[in-house]
CSV table of C-alpha atoms in Angstrom, one decimal:
chain,number,residue,atom,x,y,z
A,164,MET,CA,0.0,0.0,0.0
A,165,ILE,CA,2.8,2.4,1.0
A,166,LYS,CA,4.6,1.5,-2.3
A,167,ASN,CA,1.5,2.4,-4.3
A,168,ILE,CA,1.1,5.7,-2.5
A,169,LEU,CA,4.8,6.6,-3.2
A,170,ASN,CA,4.4,5.6,-6.9
A,171,ASN,CA,1.3,7.9,-7.1
A,172,THR,CA,3.0,10.8,-5.4
A,173,LYS,CA,3.9,13.2,-8.1
A,174,GLY,CA,5.2,16.8,-8.4
A,175,ASP,CA,8.4,18.4,-7.2
A,176,ARG,CA,10.2,15.8,-5.0
A,177,TRP,CA,12.2,18.6,-3.2
A,178,ILE,CA,8.9,20.2,-2.0
A,179,TRP,CA,7.8,16.9,-0.6
A,180,LEU,CA,11.1,16.6,1.2
A,181,ILE,CA,10.8,20.2,2.6
A,182,VAL,CA,7.3,19.4,3.9
A,183,ILE,CA,8.5,16.2,5.7
A,184,LEU,CA,11.5,18.1,7.2
A,185,LEU,CA,9.4,21.0,8.4
A,186,SER,CA,6.9,18.5,9.9
A,187,ILE,CA,9.7,16.7,11.8
A,188,ILE,CA,11.0,20.0,13.1
A,189,SER,CA,7.4,20.9,14.1
A,190,MET,CA,6.9,17.7,16.2
A,191,LEU,CA,10.2,18.1,18.0
A,192,ALA,CA,9.6,21.8,18.8
A,193,VAL,CA,6.0,21.4,19.8
A,194,TYR,CA,6.8,18.5,22.1
A,195,SER,CA,9.5,20.5,23.7
A,196,SER,CA,7.5,23.7,24.2
A,197,THR,CA,4.1,22.5,25.4
A,198,GLY,CA,5.1,21.4,28.9
A,199,THR,CA,3.6,24.6,30.5
A,200,LEU,CA,0.5,24.4,28.3
A,201,ALA,CA,0.0,20.7,29.3
A,202,PHE,CA,0.3,21.6,33.0
A,203,LYS,CA,-2.2,24.4,32.7
A,204,GLN,CA,-4.7,22.1,30.9
A,205,GLY,CA,-4.0,19.2,33.2
A,206,LYS,CA,-2.9,17.0,30.3
A,207,ALA,CA,0.2,15.0,29.5
A,208,THR,CA,2.5,16.6,27.0
A,209,GLU,CA,2.3,13.4,24.9
A,210,THR,CA,-1.5,14.0,24.6
A,211,ILE,CA,-0.9,17.5,23.0
A,212,LEU,CA,1.8,16.1,20.8
A,213,PHE,CA,-0.5,13.3,19.6
A,214,LYS,CA,-3.2,15.7,18.7
A,215,HIS,CA,-0.6,17.8,16.8
A,216,MET,CA,0.7,14.8,15.0
A,217,LEU,CA,-2.8,13.9,13.9
A,218,MET,CA,-3.1,17.4,12.4
A,219,ILE,CA,0.2,17.0,10.6
A,220,PHE,CA,-0.7,13.6,9.2
A,221,GLY,CA,-4.2,14.9,8.3
A,222,GLY,CA,-2.5,17.8,6.5
A,223,ILE,CA,-0.2,15.5,4.5
A,224,ALA,CA,-3.3,13.5,3.5
A,225,LEU,CA,-5.0,16.6,2.3
A,226,MET,CA,-1.9,17.7,0.5
A,227,TYR,CA,-1.8,14.3,-1.3
A,228,ILE,CA,-5.4,14.6,-2.3
A,229,SER,CA,-5.0,18.2,-3.4
A,230,HIS,CA,-2.0,17.4,-5.6
A,231,LYS,CA,-3.8,14.5,-7.3
A,232,LEU,CA,-6.6,16.9,-8.4
A,233,ASP,CA,-5.8,18.7,-11.7
A,234,TYR,CA,-5.0,22.3,-10.7
A,235,ARG,CA,-7.3,23.7,-13.4
A,236,TYR,CA,-10.3,22.6,-11.4
A,237,TYR,CA,-9.2,25.1,-8.7
A,238,ALA,CA,-10.3,27.9,-11.0
A,239,GLY,CA,-14.0,26.8,-10.6
A,240,ILE,CA,-13.5,26.0,-6.9
A,241,SER,CA,-12.2,29.5,-6.3
A,242,LYS,CA,-15.6,31.0,-7.2
A,243,VAL,CA,-17.3,28.8,-4.6
A,244,LEU,CA,-14.7,29.6,-2.0
A,245,MET,CA,-15.1,33.3,-2.5
A,246,PHE,CA,-18.9,33.0,-2.3
A,247,ILE,CA,-18.4,31.2,1.1
A,248,THR,CA,-15.5,33.3,2.4
A,249,LEU,CA,-17.0,36.8,2.4
A,250,PRO,CA,-20.1,36.1,4.5
A,251,LEU,CA,-18.1,33.7,6.7
A,252,LEU,CA,-15.5,36.5,7.5
A,253,ALA,CA,-18.4,38.8,8.4
A,254,PHE,CA,-20.0,36.1,10.5
A,255,THR,CA,-16.7,35.6,12.4
A,256,LEU,CA,-16.4,39.3,13.2
A,257,ILE,CA,-19.9,39.3,14.8
A,258,PHE,CA,-20.4,35.9,16.3
A,259,GLY,CA,-16.9,34.4,16.4
A,260,SER,CA,-15.0,33.3,19.5
A,261,HIS,CA,-13.1,36.1,21.1
A,262,VAL,CA,-9.5,35.3,22.1
A,263,ASN,CA,-7.1,38.1,23.1
A,264,ASP,CA,-9.6,40.8,22.1
A,265,ALA,CA,-9.8,39.4,18.6
A,266,SER,CA,-12.7,37.6,16.9
A,267,ARG,CA,-10.9,35.3,14.4
A,268,TRP,CA,-12.2,31.9,15.1
A,269,ILE,CA,-15.5,30.0,14.7
A,270,ALA,CA,-16.0,27.0,17.0
A,271,ILE,CA,-16.9,23.8,15.1
A,272,PRO,CA,-19.8,22.3,17.0
A,273,GLY,CA,-19.2,18.9,18.7
A,274,THR,CA,-15.5,18.7,17.8
A,275,GLY,CA,-13.7,21.0,20.3
A,276,PHE,CA,-11.9,22.5,17.3
A,277,THR,CA,-11.9,26.2,16.2
A,278,PHE,CA,-11.7,27.3,12.6
A,279,GLN,CA,-9.8,30.5,11.7
A,280,THR,CA,-11.6,31.9,8.7
A,281,SER,CA,-8.7,34.0,7.5
A,282,ASP,CA,-6.9,30.7,6.6
A,283,LEU,CA,-9.7,29.9,4.2
A,284,ALA,CA,-9.8,33.5,3.0
A,285,LYS,CA,-6.1,33.5,2.0
A,286,LEU,CA,-6.6,30.4,-0.1
A,287,ALA,CA,-9.8,31.7,-1.6
A,288,LEU,CA,-8.5,35.1,-2.6
A,289,ILE,CA,-5.2,33.9,-4.1
A,290,THR,CA,-6.9,31.2,-6.2
A,291,TYR,CA,-9.7,33.7,-7.2
A,292,LEU,CA,-7.2,36.4,-8.3
A,293,ALA,CA,-5.2,33.8,-10.2
A,294,ARG,CA,-8.4,32.8,-12.1
A,295,LEU,CA,-9.5,36.4,-12.8
A,296,LEU,CA,-6.0,37.5,-13.9
A,297,SER,CA,-5.5,34.5,-16.2
A,298,ARG,CA,-9.0,34.8,-17.8
A,299,LYS,CA,-9.0,38.6,-18.3
A,300,GLN,CA,-5.6,38.8,-20.0
A,301,GLU,CA,-7.2,39.9,-23.3
A,302,ASN,CA,-9.0,42.8,-21.7
A,303,ILE,CA,-6.9,43.2,-18.6
A,304,LYS,CA,-6.9,47.0,-18.8
A,305,ASP,CA,-10.8,47.1,-19.0
A,306,VAL,CA,-12.0,48.8,-15.9
A,307,ARG,CA,-15.4,47.3,-15.7
A,308,LYS,CA,-14.6,43.7,-16.8
A,309,ALA,CA,-11.3,43.2,-15.1
A,310,PHE,CA,-10.2,46.0,-12.7
A,311,ILE,CA,-13.4,46.4,-10.6
A,312,PRO,CA,-13.9,42.7,-9.8
A,313,ILE,CA,-10.2,42.4,-8.9
A,314,MET,CA,-10.1,45.5,-6.8
A,315,GLY,CA,-13.5,44.7,-5.1
A,316,SER,CA,-12.5,41.2,-4.1
A,317,THR,CA,-9.1,42.3,-2.8
A,318,CYS,CA,-10.3,45.2,-0.8
A,319,ALA,CA,-13.4,43.4,0.6
A,320,VAL,CA,-11.3,40.5,1.9
A,321,PHE,CA,-8.6,42.8,3.2
A,322,VAL,CA,-10.9,44.9,5.4
A,323,LEU,CA,-12.9,41.9,6.7
A,324,ILE,CA,-9.7,40.3,7.9
A,325,ALA,CA,-8.0,43.5,9.0
A,326,LEU,CA,-10.7,44.3,11.6
A,327,ALA,CA,-9.6,41.2,13.6
A,328,ASN,CA,-6.1,40.3,12.2
A,329,LEU,CA,-4.3,43.2,10.7
A,330,SER,CA,-0.9,41.4,10.2
A,331,THR,CA,-2.5,38.6,8.1
A,332,ALA,CA,-4.5,41.1,6.1
A,333,LEU,CA,-1.4,43.2,5.3
A,334,MET,CA,0.5,40.1,4.2
A,335,LEU,CA,-2.4,38.9,2.0
A,336,PHE,CA,-2.7,42.4,0.5
A,337,GLY,CA,1.0,42.4,-0.3
A,338,VAL,CA,0.7,39.0,-2.0
A,339,SER,CA,-2.3,40.3,-4.0
A,340,ILE,CA,-0.3,43.3,-5.2
A,341,LEU,CA,2.5,41.0,-6.3
A,342,LEU,CA,0.0,38.9,-8.3
A,343,LEU,CA,-1.4,42.0,-9.9
A,344,ILE,CA,2.1,43.0,-11.0
A,345,ILE,CA,2.8,39.5,-12.4
A,346,GLY,CA,-0.7,39.5,-14.0
A,347,ARG,CA,0.2,42.6,-16.1
A,348,ILE,CA,-2.2,45.0,-14.4
A,349,SER,CA,-1.2,48.6,-15.3
A,350,ILE,CA,0.8,50.7,-12.8
A,351,LYS,CA,-2.0,53.2,-12.5
A,352,GLN,CA,-4.5,50.6,-11.6
A,353,ILE,CA,-2.2,49.0,-9.1
A,354,ALA,CA,-1.6,52.5,-7.6
A,355,VAL,CA,-5.4,52.9,-7.2
A,356,VAL,CA,-5.6,49.5,-5.4
A,357,CYS,CA,-2.8,50.5,-3.1
A,358,LEU,CA,-4.5,53.9,-2.4
A,359,ALA,CA,-7.7,52.1,-1.6
A,360,GLY,CA,-5.8,49.7,0.7
A,361,ALA,CA,-4.1,52.6,2.5
A,362,VAL,CA,-7.5,54.3,3.1
A,363,LEU,CA,-9.0,51.1,4.5
A,364,LEU,CA,-5.9,50.6,6.6
A,365,ALA,CA,-6.2,54.1,8.0
A,366,GLY,CA,-9.8,53.4,8.8
A,367,VAL,CA,-9.0,50.2,10.6
A,368,MET,CA,-6.1,51.7,12.5
A,369,LEU,CA,-8.1,54.8,13.6
A,370,LEU,CA,-11.6,53.4,14.0
A,371,GLY,CA,-11.3,49.6,14.2
A,372,PRO,CA,-12.2,47.7,17.4
A,373,ARG,CA,-8.5,46.7,18.0
A,374,ARG,CA,-7.0,50.2,17.4
A,375,HIS,CA,-5.7,50.4,21.0
A,376,THR,CA,-4.0,47.0,20.6
A,377,TYR,CA,-2.2,48.2,17.4
A,378,TYR,CA,-1.1,51.4,19.0
A,379,SER,CA,0.3,49.7,22.1
A,380,ARG,CA,2.2,47.0,20.0
A,381,ILE,CA,3.7,49.6,17.7
A,382,ASN,CA,4.7,51.7,20.7
A,383,ALA,CA,6.3,48.7,22.4
A,384,PHE,CA,8.3,48.0,19.3
A,385,MET,CA,9.4,51.5,18.6
A,386,HIS,CA,10.1,52.5,22.2
A,387,PRO,CA,10.7,49.3,24.2
A,388,GLU,CA,12.4,51.2,27.0
A,389,LYS,CA,9.2,53.2,27.7
A,390,ALA,CA,6.7,50.4,27.0
A,391,ASN,CA,4.7,48.7,29.7
A,392,PRO,CA,6.6,45.5,30.7
A,393,ASP,CA,3.5,43.4,30.0
A,394,LYS,CA,3.4,44.7,26.4
A,395,SER,CA,7.1,43.8,25.7
A,396,PHE,CA,7.1,40.6,27.8
A,397,GLN,CA,6.9,38.1,24.9
A,398,SER,CA,9.4,39.9,22.6
A,399,SER,CA,11.9,40.3,25.5
A,400,HIS,CA,11.8,36.6,26.4
A,401,ALA,CA,12.0,35.6,22.7
A,402,LYS,CA,15.2,37.7,22.4
A,403,ILE,CA,16.6,36.0,25.6
A,404,ALA,CA,15.9,32.6,24.1
A,405,ILE,CA,17.7,33.5,20.8
A,406,ALA,CA,20.6,35.1,22.6
A,407,THR,CA,21.2,32.2,25.0
A,408,GLY,CA,21.0,29.6,22.2
A,409,GLY,CA,24.5,30.3,21.0
A,410,LEU,CA,25.9,28.5,17.9
A,411,PHE,CA,24.7,25.0,18.6
A,412,GLY,CA,21.9,25.5,21.1
A,413,LYS,CA,21.1,24.0,24.5
A,414,GLY,CA,20.0,20.7,23.0
A,415,PRO,CA,16.5,19.3,22.3
A,416,GLY,CA,14.1,19.7,25.2
A,417,ASN,CA,16.5,22.0,27.1
A,418,SER,CA,14.8,25.3,26.5
A,419,THR,CA,14.2,27.5,29.6
A,420,GLU,CA,12.4,30.4,28.0
A,421,ARG,CA,9.5,28.1,26.9
A,422,ASN,CA,8.4,28.3,30.5
A,423,TYR,CA,7.9,32.1,30.2
A,424,LEU,CA,6.9,32.6,26.6
A,425,PRO,CA,3.0,32.3,26.4
A,426,GLN,CA,3.1,31.3,22.8
A,427,SER,CA,6.4,29.4,22.6
A,428,TYR,CA,4.7,26.6,20.7
A,429,SER,CA,3.0,28.8,18.1
A,430,ASP,CA,3.8,32.5,17.4
A,431,PHE,CA,7.3,32.3,19.0
A,432,ILE,CA,8.2,28.7,18.1
A,433,TYR,CA,11.2,30.0,16.1
A,434,ALA,CA,12.7,31.4,19.3
A,435,THR,CA,12.4,28.0,20.9
A,436,ILE,CA,14.0,26.3,17.9
A,437,VAL,CA,17.0,28.7,18.0
A,438,GLU,CA,17.4,28.3,21.8
A,439,GLU,CA,17.5,24.5,21.5
A,440,TYR,CA,19.3,24.1,18.2
A,441,GLY,CA,21.3,27.3,18.1
A,442,LEU,CA,22.2,29.6,15.2
A,443,ILE,CA,22.8,26.5,13.1
A,444,GLY,CA,19.2,25.3,13.6
A,445,GLY,CA,17.8,28.7,13.0
A,446,ILE,CA,19.7,29.1,9.7
A,447,ALA,CA,18.6,25.6,8.7
A,448,VAL,CA,14.9,26.6,9.0
A,449,ILE,CA,15.5,29.8,7.1
A,450,GLY,CA,17.2,27.7,4.4
A,451,LEU,CA,14.3,25.4,4.1
A,452,TYR,CA,11.9,28.2,3.4
A,453,LEU,CA,14.3,29.9,0.9
A,454,PHE,CA,14.8,26.6,-0.9
A,455,LEU,CA,11.0,26.2,-1.0
A,456,LEU,CA,10.7,29.6,-2.6
A,457,TYR,CA,13.4,28.7,-5.1
A,458,ARG,CA,11.6,25.4,-6.1
A,459,CYS,CA,8.3,27.3,-6.4
A,460,VAL,CA,9.8,30.0,-8.6
A,461,LYS,CA,11.1,27.2,-10.9
A,462,ILE,CA,7.5,25.8,-11.1
A,463,VAL,CA,6.2,29.3,-12.0
A,464,THR,CA,8.7,29.7,-14.8
A,465,LYS,CA,7.9,26.3,-16.3
A,466,ALA,CA,4.1,26.5,-16.0
A,467,PRO,CA,2.6,26.5,-19.5
A,468,LYS,CA,-0.6,28.3,-18.5
A,469,ALA,CA,-1.0,31.7,-16.8
A,470,PHE,CA,-3.4,30.3,-14.2
A,471,GLY,CA,-0.9,27.7,-13.0
A,472,ALA,CA,1.9,30.2,-12.9
A,473,LEU,CA,-0.2,32.7,-10.9
A,474,LEU,CA,-1.5,30.1,-8.6
A,475,ALA,CA,1.9,28.7,-7.7
A,476,ALA,CA,3.3,32.2,-7.4
A,477,GLY,CA,0.6,33.5,-5.1
A,478,LEU,CA,0.6,30.5,-2.8
A,479,SER,CA,4.4,30.3,-2.5
A,480,PHE,CA,4.7,34.0,-1.9
A,481,SER,CA,2.0,33.8,0.8
A,482,LEU,CA,3.8,30.9,2.6
A,483,THR,CA,7.3,32.3,2.5
A,484,ILE,CA,6.2,35.9,3.4
A,485,GLN,CA,4.3,34.5,6.4
A,486,ALA,CA,7.3,32.4,7.4
A,487,PHE,CA,9.8,35.3,7.3
A,488,ALA,CA,7.3,37.6,9.1
A,489,ASN,CA,7.1,35.1,11.9
A,490,MET,CA,10.8,34.7,12.2
A,491,ALA,CA,11.4,38.5,11.9
A,492,ILE,CA,9.0,39.1,14.9
A,493,ALA,CA,10.7,36.4,16.9
A,494,VAL,CA,14.1,38.1,16.5
A,495,GLY,CA,12.7,41.6,17.2
A,496,LEU,CA,12.5,43.0,13.7
A,497,GLY,CA,8.8,43.7,13.9
A,498,PRO,CA,6.0,44.3,16.4
A,499,VAL,CA,4.3,41.3,18.0
A,500,THR,CA,1.5,39.8,16.0
A,501,GLY,CA,-0.3,36.5,15.9
A,502,VAL,CA,1.4,35.0,12.8
A,503,PRO,CA,2.3,31.3,13.0
A,504,LEU,CA,5.3,29.7,11.3
A,505,PRO,CA,3.8,27.6,8.4
A,506,LEU,CA,3.8,23.9,9.0
A,507,VAL,CA,5.9,24.3,12.2
A,508,SER,CA,3.8,26.2,14.7
A,509,MET,CA,1.2,24.2,16.6
A,510,GLY,CA,-2.2,24.8,15.2
A,511,GLY,CA,-5.4,23.2,13.9
A,512,THR,CA,-7.0,24.3,10.7
A,513,SER,CA,-3.9,26.5,9.8
A,514,ILE,CA,-1.9,23.4,9.3
A,515,LEU,CA,-4.6,21.8,7.2
A,516,PHE,CA,-5.0,24.9,4.9
A,517,THR,CA,-1.2,25.3,4.6
A,518,SER,CA,-1.0,21.7,3.5
A,519,ILE,CA,-3.8,22.2,0.9
A,520,ALA,CA,-1.8,25.2,-0.4
A,521,PHE,CA,1.3,23.0,-0.8
A,522,GLY,CA,-0.9,20.4,-2.5
A,523,ILE,CA,-2.1,22.9,-5.1
A,524,ILE,CA,1.5,24.0,-5.8
A,525,LEU,CA,2.4,20.3,-6.3
A,526,SER,CA,-0.6,19.9,-8.6
A,527,VAL,CA,0.8,22.5,-10.9
A,528,SER,CA,4.2,20.8,-10.7
A,529,ARG,CA,2.7,17.5,-11.5
A,530,HIS,CA,1.0,18.9,-14.5
A,531,ILE,CA,4.3,20.3,-15.8
A,532,ASP,CA,6.1,16.9,-15.3
A,533,GLU,CA,3.3,15.1,-17.1
A,534,ASN,CA,3.5,17.5,-20.0
A,535,GLU,CA,7.3,17.1,-20.3
A,536,GLN,CA,6.9,13.3,-20.1
A,537,LEU,CA,4.4,13.5,-23.0
A,538,LYS,CA,6.7,15.6,-25.0
A,539,ILE,CA,9.6,13.1,-24.4
A,540,GLU,CA,7.3,10.1,-25.4
A,541,GLY,CA,6.1,12.0,-28.5
A,542,LEU,CA,9.7,12.7,-29.5
A,543,LYS,CA,10.6,9.0,-29.1
A,544,GLU,CA,7.6,8.0,-31.2
A,545,SER,CA,8.5,10.5,-34.0
A,546,ASN,CA,12.1,9.2,-33.9
A,547,LYS,CA,10.8,5.6,-34.3
A,548,VAL,CA,8.8,6.6,-37.3
A,549,VAL,CA,11.8,8.4,-38.9
A,550,VAL,CA,14.0,5.4,-38.3
A,551,GLY,CA,11.3,3.1,-39.7
A,552,ASP,CA,11.0,5.2,-42.8
A,553,LEU,CA,14.8,5.2,-43.3
A,554,THR,CA,14.9,1.4,-42.9
A,555,ALA,CA,12.1,0.9,-45.4
A,556,LEU,CA,14.0,3.2,-47.9
A,557,ALA,CA,17.2,1.2,-47.4
């Protein structure tokens, strides 16, 4: 059975390897950093690890299924996702579960799990923009047919996410702009989208329900010496973890700052990794994400259709930007936000949607490989015909 699965696993082999390595790093780091969480919840650390492993294996299963589906089907799926996503984001803002003064989650009845709707929104918007940009290439500069649908969907998703999760909204907006550039949208139209985004951002920052949280976090980042100790607590202990890790780290399971960092297993898991595995371990994680971006860029350049190229580009940019944003925050290069490290941080539905994104990228890669194989087989057949003709003439 395993042999059959391996034989049916297609796409870029290096991306599969990166996913496996990140999953192993995730299990080690989560097991090490959840001792305090297990104590608070009255559970064994192994129980939390087992639940996390189930999510990882479930994600790999979803990635396998996603990569087997022809990527061109995602163009039609994107319309359904956008139809579901917008009202779901609005529902989350009004009726969602409030955690840390933010309404980002919807509780799934009877399961004990929560569902972060912004994870679905990222996947929906990127696939939808890739569809619009690829299908509107002939009249890409037409304001009514192309620009208004693109701008409307981008701005609507941005503001609905930003009201509860500004960092995720900003990253998604940045990825959208990159897609517009790749999709040959004019500079003037891109400038209009950026201006609209700036106006919405100002509205969220000045009038949004979390405006005081944004102010305090930015102030703590800009002026840490003047900030309330409670506001700089996480970033301070993350820096301590990284500083004490040294070159080779304290060793697996020997982190001390995990006992102080409230989110050492999610938002600040990179600090835990550096503390235990040192600068070498931290650079290795960075290298994996850079190599992932490199492999995805190769897929983009080889994709025969615009939709496949835009799809792979958007999803890969989203994953790598999120990864580097998380690591930048851990080392003190940005204000504290709730951004997880893709496929490494402990999470529920975020792991599943990240895995689906990987599966879609691999679906594009699989299509490229199959096309190249068909070309090779076609060339062999034509060579056989030529050889046969020459033999007959002889």
